[in-house]
């Protein structure tokens, strides 16, 4: 059986974005303006490798001016991740590793979301 010669491998092809990049007109995410209703999201992650969640007090975060929403695992117990559909998005009842998301915050500034 003879190997077919390919016509694509090893060949150049025109890139759609090339002209915009070389002329300086390409628009990057940092150049975009999203308007006054933009919110910044941050995940709060577990600092410990294994433990039980007895409670998460979100009252102080929710009371901060500019914080729009704070969510935790018990708020959405059936919500799973996009790529890990067998695991909840936020830890519920226990954490299994350092860095596991335990809460999410949406706020008006990135600094406020980080607090």
Short mmCIF file of C-alpha atoms in Angstrom, two decimals:
data_model
loop_
_atom_site.label_atom_id
_atom_site.label_comp_id
_atom_site.label_asym_id
_atom_site.label_seq_id
_atom_site.Cartn_x
_atom_site.Cartn_y
_atom_site.Cartn_z
CA UNK A 1 0.00 0.00 0.00
CA UNK A 2 1.53 3.29 -1.11
CA UNK A 3 1.59 6.28 1.19
CA UNK A 4 -0.41 9.18 -0.19
CA UNK A 5 1.42 12.45 -0.52
CA UNK A 6 -0.16 15.11 1.66
CA UNK A 7 -0.89 18.58 0.41
CA UNK A 8 -1.35 20.35 3.74
CA UNK A 9 1.41 19.19 6.08
CA UNK A 10 4.48 21.41 5.79
CA UNK A 11 2.65 24.12 3.85
CA UNK A 12 2.02 27.72 4.88
CA UNK A 13 -1.52 28.96 5.07
CA UNK A 14 -2.92 32.50 5.37
CA UNK A 15 -3.83 33.54 8.91
CA UNK A 16 -6.99 35.58 9.27
CA UNK A 17 -5.59 37.87 11.99
CA UNK A 18 -2.19 38.58 10.37
CA UNK A 19 -3.11 41.86 8.67
CA UNK A 20 -4.58 43.35 11.86
CA UNK A 21 -1.52 42.34 13.88
CA UNK A 22 1.09 43.76 11.51
CA UNK A 23 -0.81 47.02 11.01
CA UNK A 24 -1.36 47.53 14.74
CA UNK A 25 -5.14 47.42 14.52
CA UNK A 26 -5.66 44.06 16.24
CA UNK A 27 -7.94 44.29 19.25
CA UNK A 28 -6.93 42.40 22.36
CA UNK A 29 -9.05 41.71 25.44
CA UNK A 30 -7.19 44.35 27.44
CA UNK A 31 -8.16 46.95 24.80
CA UNK A 32 -11.89 46.24 25.11
CA UNK A 33 -14.30 48.35 27.14
CA UNK A 34 -17.06 46.36 28.80
CA UNK A 35 -19.10 49.20 30.29
CA UNK A 36 -20.13 50.22 33.79
CA UNK A 37 -21.85 46.94 34.68
CA UNK A 38 -18.71 44.81 34.51
CA UNK A 39 -18.12 42.63 37.55
CA UNK A 40 -14.87 40.99 38.61
CA UNK A 41 -14.96 37.43 39.87
CA UNK A 42 -12.61 35.67 42.22
CA UNK A 43 -12.57 32.21 43.71
CA UNK A 44 -11.79 31.73 47.38
CA UNK A 45 -9.78 28.54 47.72
CA UNK A 46 -9.01 26.13 50.52
CA UNK A 47 -5.69 26.76 52.31
CA UNK A 48 -5.64 23.21 53.72
CA UNK A 49 -5.26 19.81 52.00
CA UNK A 50 -8.10 18.01 53.77
CA UNK A 51 -10.81 19.09 56.13
CA UNK A 52 -14.47 19.32 56.90
CA UNK A 53 -16.39 22.52 56.25
CA UNK A 54 -18.42 23.29 59.35
CA UNK A 55 -19.58 26.71 58.16
CA UNK A 56 -18.66 29.53 55.81
CA UNK A 57 -19.66 32.98 57.05
CA UNK A 58 -20.30 35.14 54.01
CA UNK A 59 -22.06 37.97 55.88
CA UNK A 60 -19.01 40.29 56.06
CA UNK A 61 -18.27 39.88 52.36
CA UNK A 62 -21.91 40.41 51.39
CA UNK A 63 -22.06 43.57 53.53
CA UNK A 64 -19.17 45.27 51.68
CA UNK A 65 -20.36 48.02 49.32
CA UNK A 66 -19.64 46.90 45.77
CA UNK A 67 -19.90 43.16 46.40
CA UNK A 68 -22.80 41.92 44.29
CA UNK A 69 -22.86 38.21 45.10
CA UNK A 70 -21.08 35.58 47.17
CA UNK A 71 -21.77 31.90 46.43
CA UNK A 72 -20.72 28.70 48.18
CA UNK A 73 -21.16 24.98 47.59
CA UNK A 74 -24.39 24.65 49.58
CA UNK A 75 -25.93 27.45 47.47
CA UNK A 76 -25.59 25.28 44.34
CA UNK A 77 -24.96 21.70 45.48
CA UNK A 78 -25.65 20.12 42.07
CA UNK A 79 -23.55 22.57 40.05
CA UNK A 80 -20.61 20.80 38.46
CA UNK A 81 -17.61 22.09 36.59
CA UNK A 82 -17.38 22.39 32.84
CA UNK A 83 -14.52 19.90 32.56
CA UNK A 84 -14.98 17.89 35.76
CA UNK A 85 -18.63 16.94 35.61
CA UNK A 86 -18.28 14.42 38.45
CA UNK A 87 -17.14 17.03 40.98
CA UNK A 88 -19.01 20.05 42.38
CA UNK A 89 -17.79 23.51 41.36
CA UNK A 90 -17.45 24.54 45.01
CA UNK A 91 -16.56 22.20 47.86
CA UNK A 92 -19.55 20.96 49.84
CA UNK A 93 -19.08 19.51 53.35
CA UNK A 94 -15.32 18.92 52.94
CA UNK A 95 -12.24 20.01 51.02
CA UNK A 96 -9.99 17.46 49.35
CA UNK A 97 -6.94 19.51 48.32
CA UNK A 98 -5.18 22.83 48.75
CA UNK A 99 -6.69 25.26 46.29
CA UNK A 100 -10.09 23.62 46.00
CA UNK A 101 -12.69 26.38 45.43
CA UNK A 102 -14.94 26.93 48.45
CA UNK A 103 -16.63 30.21 47.46
CA UNK A 104 -16.98 32.65 44.60
CA UNK A 105 -17.27 36.43 44.78
CA UNK A 106 -18.45 38.94 42.16
CA UNK A 107 -17.64 42.58 42.90
CA UNK A 108 -17.33 45.93 41.16
CA UNK A 109 -13.53 46.08 41.39
CA UNK A 110 -10.84 43.39 41.25
CA UNK A 111 -9.42 44.61 44.58
CA UNK A 112 -12.79 44.25 46.29
CA UNK A 113 -13.33 40.77 44.85
CA UNK A 114 -9.90 39.74 46.16
CA UNK A 115 -10.68 40.81 49.74
#
